[in-house]
PDB file of C-alpha atoms in Angstrom:
ATOM      1  CA  UNK A   1       0.106   0.036   0.014  1.00  0.00           C
ATOM      2  CA  UNK A   2       0.939   3.775  -0.835  1.00  0.00           C
ATOM      3  CA  UNK A   3      -0.542   6.686   0.492  1.00  0.00           C
ATOM      4  CA  UNK A   4      -1.649   7.555  -3.263  1.00  0.00           C
ATOM      5  CA  UNK A   5      -3.893   4.315  -3.044  1.00  0.00           C
ATOM      6  CA  UNK A   6      -6.095   5.437  -0.284  1.00  0.00           C
ATOM      7  CA  UNK A   7      -5.569   9.006  -0.275  1.00  0.00           C
ATOM      8  CA  UNK A   8      -8.850  10.740   0.084  1.00  0.00           C
ATOM      9  CA  UNK A   9     -10.570   7.401   0.318  1.00  0.00           C
ATOM     10  CA  UNK A  10     -12.916   6.401   3.034  1.00  0.00           C
ATOM     11  CA  UNK A  11     -11.469   3.451   4.827  1.00  0.00           C
ATOM     12  CA  UNK A  12     -13.578   1.518   7.323  1.00  0.00           C
ATOM     13  CA  UNK A  13     -12.413  -0.448  10.224  1.00  0.00           C
ATOM     14  CA  UNK A  14     -14.352  -2.909  12.375  1.00  0.00           C
ATOM     15  CA  UNK A  15     -11.938  -3.250  15.527  1.00  0.00           C
ATOM     16  CA  UNK A  16      -9.203  -1.795  17.256  1.00  0.00           C
ATOM     17  CA  UNK A  17      -6.937  -4.401  15.769  1.00  0.00           C
ATOM     18  CA  UNK A  18      -8.052  -3.461  12.391  1.00  0.00           C
ATOM     19  CA  UNK A  19      -7.400   0.740  13.084  1.00  0.00           C
ATOM     20  CA  UNK A  20      -3.968  -0.710  14.681  1.00  0.00           C
ATOM     21  CA  UNK A  21      -3.268  -2.578  11.517  1.00  0.00           C
ATOM     22  CA  UNK A  22      -4.165   0.420   9.400  1.00  0.00           C
ATOM     23  CA  UNK A  23      -1.729   2.714  11.294  1.00  0.00           C
ATOM     24  CA  UNK A  24       0.926  -0.332  10.754  1.00  0.00           C
ATOM     25  CA  UNK A  25       0.669  -0.308   7.100  1.00  0.00           C
ATOM     26  CA  UNK A  26       0.784   3.748   6.578  1.00  0.00           C
ATOM     27  CA  UNK A  27       4.045   4.115   8.787  1.00  0.00           C
ATOM     28  CA  UNK A  28       5.536   1.349   6.037  1.00  0.00           C
ATOM     29  CA  UNK A  29       4.598   3.828   3.263  1.00  0.00           C
ATOM     30  CA  UNK A  30       5.654   6.937   4.755  1.00  0.00           C
ATOM     31  CA  UNK A  31       9.280   8.229   4.479  1.00  0.00           C
ATOM     32  CA  UNK A  32      11.513   9.480   7.399  1.00  0.00           C
ATOM     33  CA  UNK A  33      10.685  13.108   7.804  1.00  0.00           C
ATOM     34  CA  UNK A  34       6.794  12.714   7.419  1.00  0.00           C
ATOM     35  CA  UNK A  35       4.549  14.473   9.639  1.00  0.00           C
ATOM     36  CA  UNK A  36       0.956  13.217  10.208  1.00  0.00           C
ATOM     37  CA  UNK A  37      -1.714  15.512  11.892  1.00  0.00           C
ATOM     38  CA  UNK A  38      -4.625  13.222  13.362  1.00  0.00           C
ATOM     39  CA  UNK A  39      -7.961  14.992  13.884  1.00  0.00           C
ATOM     40  CA  UNK A  40     -10.674  13.408  15.508  1.00  0.00           C
ATOM     41  CA  UNK A  41     -12.818  13.710  18.761  1.00  0.00           C
ATOM     42  CA  UNK A  42     -11.715  12.359  22.174  1.00  0.00           C
ATOM     43  CA  UNK A  43     -12.271   8.417  21.963  1.00  0.00           C
ATOM     44  CA  UNK A  44     -11.756   8.556  18.038  1.00  0.00           C
ATOM     45  CA  UNK A  45      -8.743   6.038  18.426  1.00  0.00           C
ATOM     46  CA  UNK A  46      -5.918   8.533  17.478  1.00  0.00           C
ATOM     47  CA  UNK A  47      -3.391   6.651  19.997  1.00  0.00           C
ATOM     48  CA  UNK A  48      -4.765   3.218  18.694  1.00  0.00           C
ATOM     49  CA  UNK A  49      -3.504   4.183  15.148  1.00  0.00           C
ATOM     50  CA  UNK A  50      -0.564   5.364  16.710  1.00  0.00           C
ATOM     51  CA  UNK A  51       0.239   2.208  18.269  1.00  0.00           C
ATOM     52  CA  UNK A  52       0.092   0.597  15.086  1.00  0.00           C
ATOM     53  CA  UNK A  53       2.112   2.962  13.272  1.00  0.00           C
ATOM     54  CA  UNK A  54       4.679   2.550  15.990  1.00  0.00           C
ATOM     55  CA  UNK A  55       4.489  -1.408  15.128  1.00  0.00           C
ATOM     56  CA  UNK A  56       5.076  -0.445  11.743  1.00  0.00           C
ATOM     57  CA  UNK A  57       8.308   1.251  12.374  1.00  0.00           C
ATOM     58  CA  UNK A  58       9.554  -2.154  14.366  1.00  0.00           C
ATOM     59  CA  UNK A  59       8.819  -0.630  17.712  1.00  0.00           C
ATOM     60  CA  UNK A  60       8.083  -3.246  20.163  1.00  0.00           C
ATOM     61  CA  UNK A  61       7.686  -1.318  23.419  1.00  0.00           C
ATOM     62  CA  UNK A  62       4.265  -0.020  24.624  1.00  0.00           C
ATOM     63  CA  UNK A  63       3.090   3.098  23.016  1.00  0.00           C
ATOM     64  CA  UNK A  64       0.586   5.059  25.427  1.00  0.00           C
ATOM     65  CA  UNK A  65      -1.248   8.751  24.970  1.00  0.00           C
ATOM     66  CA  UNK A  66       1.171  11.451  25.552  1.00  0.00           C
ATOM     67  CA  UNK A  67      -1.796  13.413  26.908  1.00  0.00           C
ATOM     68  CA  UNK A  68       0.090  14.531  30.161  1.00  0.00           C
ATOM     69  CA  UNK A  69       3.930  14.649  28.602  1.00  0.00           C
ATOM     70  CA  UNK A  70       2.706  16.053  25.342  1.00  0.00           C
ATOM     71  CA  UNK A  71       5.786  14.390  23.717  1.00  0.00           C
ATOM     72  CA  UNK A  72       6.785  10.543  23.652  1.00  0.00           C
ATOM     73  CA  UNK A  73      10.014   9.644  21.985  1.00  0.00           C
ATOM     74  CA  UNK A  74      10.676   6.318  20.543  1.00  0.00           C
ATOM     75  CA  UNK A  75      14.116   5.117  19.055  1.00  0.00           C
ATOM     76  CA  UNK A  76      13.556   2.809  16.045  1.00  0.00           C
ATOM     77  CA  UNK A  77      15.515  -0.111  16.445  1.00  0.00           C
ATOM     78  CA  UNK A  78      18.884  -0.719  14.299  1.00  0.00           C
ATOM     79  CA  UNK A  79      19.057   3.111  13.123  1.00  0.00           C
ATOM     80  CA  UNK A  80      19.410   6.429  14.203  1.00  0.00           C
ATOM     81  CA  UNK A  81      15.635   7.270  13.233  1.00  0.00           C
ATOM     82  CA  UNK A  82      12.636   8.322  15.736  1.00  0.00           C
ATOM     83  CA  UNK A  83       9.313   8.149  16.139  1.00  0.00           C
ATOM     84  CA  UNK A  84       7.740  11.162  17.660  1.00  0.00           C
ATOM     85  CA  UNK A  85       4.052  10.862  18.956  1.00  0.00           C
ATOM     86  CA  UNK A  86       2.771  14.551  20.295  1.00  0.00           C
ATOM     87  CA  UNK A  87      -0.888  15.147  22.085  1.00  0.00           C
ATOM     88  CA  UNK A  88      -1.258  19.110  21.966  1.00  0.00           C
ATOM     89  CA  UNK A  89      -4.693  18.791  23.581  1.00  0.00           C
ATOM     90  CA  UNK A  90      -3.362  20.821  26.637  1.00  0.00           C
ATOM     91  CA  UNK A  91      -1.406  23.072  24.481  1.00  0.00           C
ATOM     92  CA  UNK A  92      -3.015  26.500  24.051  1.00  0.00           C
ATOM     93  CA  UNK A  93      -1.462  27.642  20.857  1.00  0.00           C
ATOM     94  CA  UNK A  94       1.841  27.503  18.341  1.00  0.00           C
ATOM     95  CA  UNK A  95       3.185  29.941  20.479  1.00  0.00           C
ATOM     96  CA  UNK A  96       3.176  27.469  23.431  1.00  0.00           C
ATOM     97  CA  UNK A  97       4.263  24.902  21.360  1.00  0.00           C
ATOM     98  CA  UNK A  98       7.079  26.603  19.819  1.00  0.00           C
ATOM     99  CA  UNK A  99       8.061  27.348  23.661  1.00  0.00           C
ATOM    100  CA  UNK A 100       8.943  23.605  24.385  1.00  0.00           C
ATOM    101  CA  UNK A 101      10.317  23.113  20.483  1.00  0.00           C
ATOM    102  CA  UNK A 102       7.783  21.732  18.536  1.00  0.00           C
ATOM    103  CA  UNK A 103       9.508  22.802  15.468  1.00  0.00           C
ATOM    104  CA  UNK A 104      12.284  20.296  16.137  1.00  0.00           C
ATOM    105  CA  UNK A 105       9.931  17.696  16.106  1.00  0.00           C
ATOM    106  CA  UNK A 106       8.277  19.090  12.810  1.00  0.00           C
ATOM    107  CA  UNK A 107      11.603  19.535  11.063  1.00  0.00           C
ATOM    108  CA  UNK A 108      13.278  16.137  11.952  1.00  0.00           C
ATOM    109  CA  UNK A 109      14.224  14.479   8.670  1.00  0.00           C
ATOM    110  CA  UNK A 110      14.959  11.364  10.514  1.00  0.00           C
ATOM    111  CA  UNK A 111      12.125  11.098  12.367  1.00  0.00           C
ATOM    112  CA  UNK A 112       8.464  10.341  11.830  1.00  0.00           C
ATOM    113  CA  UNK A 113       6.020  12.741  13.625  1.00  0.00           C
ATOM    114  CA  UNK A 114       2.420  11.938  14.732  1.00  0.00           C
ATOM    115  CA  UNK A 115       0.522  14.808  16.329  1.00  0.00           C
ATOM    116  CA  UNK A 116      -2.940  14.555  18.177  1.00  0.00           C
ATOM    117  CA  UNK A 117      -4.803  17.931  18.313  1.00  0.00           C
ATOM    118  CA  UNK A 118      -2.899  19.491  15.381  1.00  0.00           C
ATOM    119  CA  UNK A 119      -5.609  22.235  15.372  1.00  0.00           C
ATOM    120  CA  UNK A 120      -3.537  23.997  18.161  1.00  0.00           C
ATOM    121  CA  UNK A 121      -0.468  24.319  15.779  1.00  0.00           C
ATOM    122  CA  UNK A 122      -2.135  24.631  12.566  1.00  0.00           C
ATOM    123  CA  UNK A 123      -0.437  27.871  11.650  1.00  0.00           C
ATOM    124  CA  UNK A 124       2.858  26.364  11.739  1.00  0.00           C
ATOM    125  CA  UNK A 125       2.066  22.954  10.257  1.00  0.00           C
ATOM    126  CA  UNK A 126       4.626  21.990   7.447  1.00  0.00           C
ATOM    127  CA  UNK A 127       3.200  22.318   4.283  1.00  0.00           C
ATOM    128  CA  UNK A 128       3.644  18.699   3.453  1.00  0.00           C
ATOM    129  CA  UNK A 129       1.867  17.542   6.585  1.00  0.00           C
ATOM    130  CA  UNK A 130      -0.635  14.559   5.945  1.00  0.00           C
ATOM    131  CA  UNK A 131      -3.871  14.982   7.652  1.00  0.00           C
ATOM    132  CA  UNK A 132      -5.533  11.954   8.887  1.00  0.00           C
ATOM    133  CA  UNK A 133      -9.170  12.363  10.013  1.00  0.00           C
ATOM    134  CA  UNK A 134     -10.652   9.692  12.286  1.00  0.00           C
ATOM    135  CA  UNK A 135     -14.390   9.300  12.751  1.00  0.00           C
ATOM    136  CA  UNK A 136     -16.108   7.131  15.628  1.00  0.00           C
ATOM    137  CA  UNK A 137     -19.209   5.726  14.028  1.00  0.00           C
ATOM    138  CA  UNK A 138     -19.897   3.144  16.820  1.00  0.00           C
ATOM    139  CA  UNK A 139     -18.002   1.461  19.679  1.00  0.00           C
ATOM    140  CA  UNK A 140     -15.998  -0.580  17.105  1.00  0.00           C
ATOM    141  CA  UNK A 141     -16.157   1.017  14.060  1.00  0.00           C
ATOM    142  CA  UNK A 142     -14.044   3.732  12.666  1.00  0.00           C
ATOM    143  CA  UNK A 143     -13.943   5.973   9.308  1.00  0.00           C
ATOM    144  CA  UNK A 144     -10.486   6.835   8.535  1.00  0.00           C
ATOM    145  CA  UNK A 145      -9.520   9.598   5.531  1.00  0.00           C
ATOM    146  CA  UNK A 146      -5.998  10.725   4.715  1.00  0.00           C
ATOM    147  CA  UNK A 147      -5.616  14.090   2.824  1.00  0.00           C
ATOM    148  CA  UNK A 148      -2.724  16.033   2.043  1.00  0.00           C
TER     149      UNK A 148
END
């Protein structure tokens, strides 16, 4: 799967495992330096997709939501590359985000960066940011759409 094969299509998953699998497949298609902005309400499944994404990069450690830490950093096994998972829910705006160095995460050519609540910093997102929209249909079903 490459991103063009499902860009702007609506993908429906019917379980947590299927949403994780989507994240895993997405990670395998994107090059280092990719920034993915995940949009969705609380409980939509952003962290579930992030877990799958990490697995697709070869990360075996547990991935949790960085709601209180803001950033979780993971090393990619057997490389100098990294995976950054940011939750900007508690950040007021791009000025606050720049205060903790968000620009370094957004511009790291050797990393993949997933952002939860990207609306907080939309003014400073790189132009090539991919936007992933997740809609909770019911307890198990999610509709996912990827846009540039």
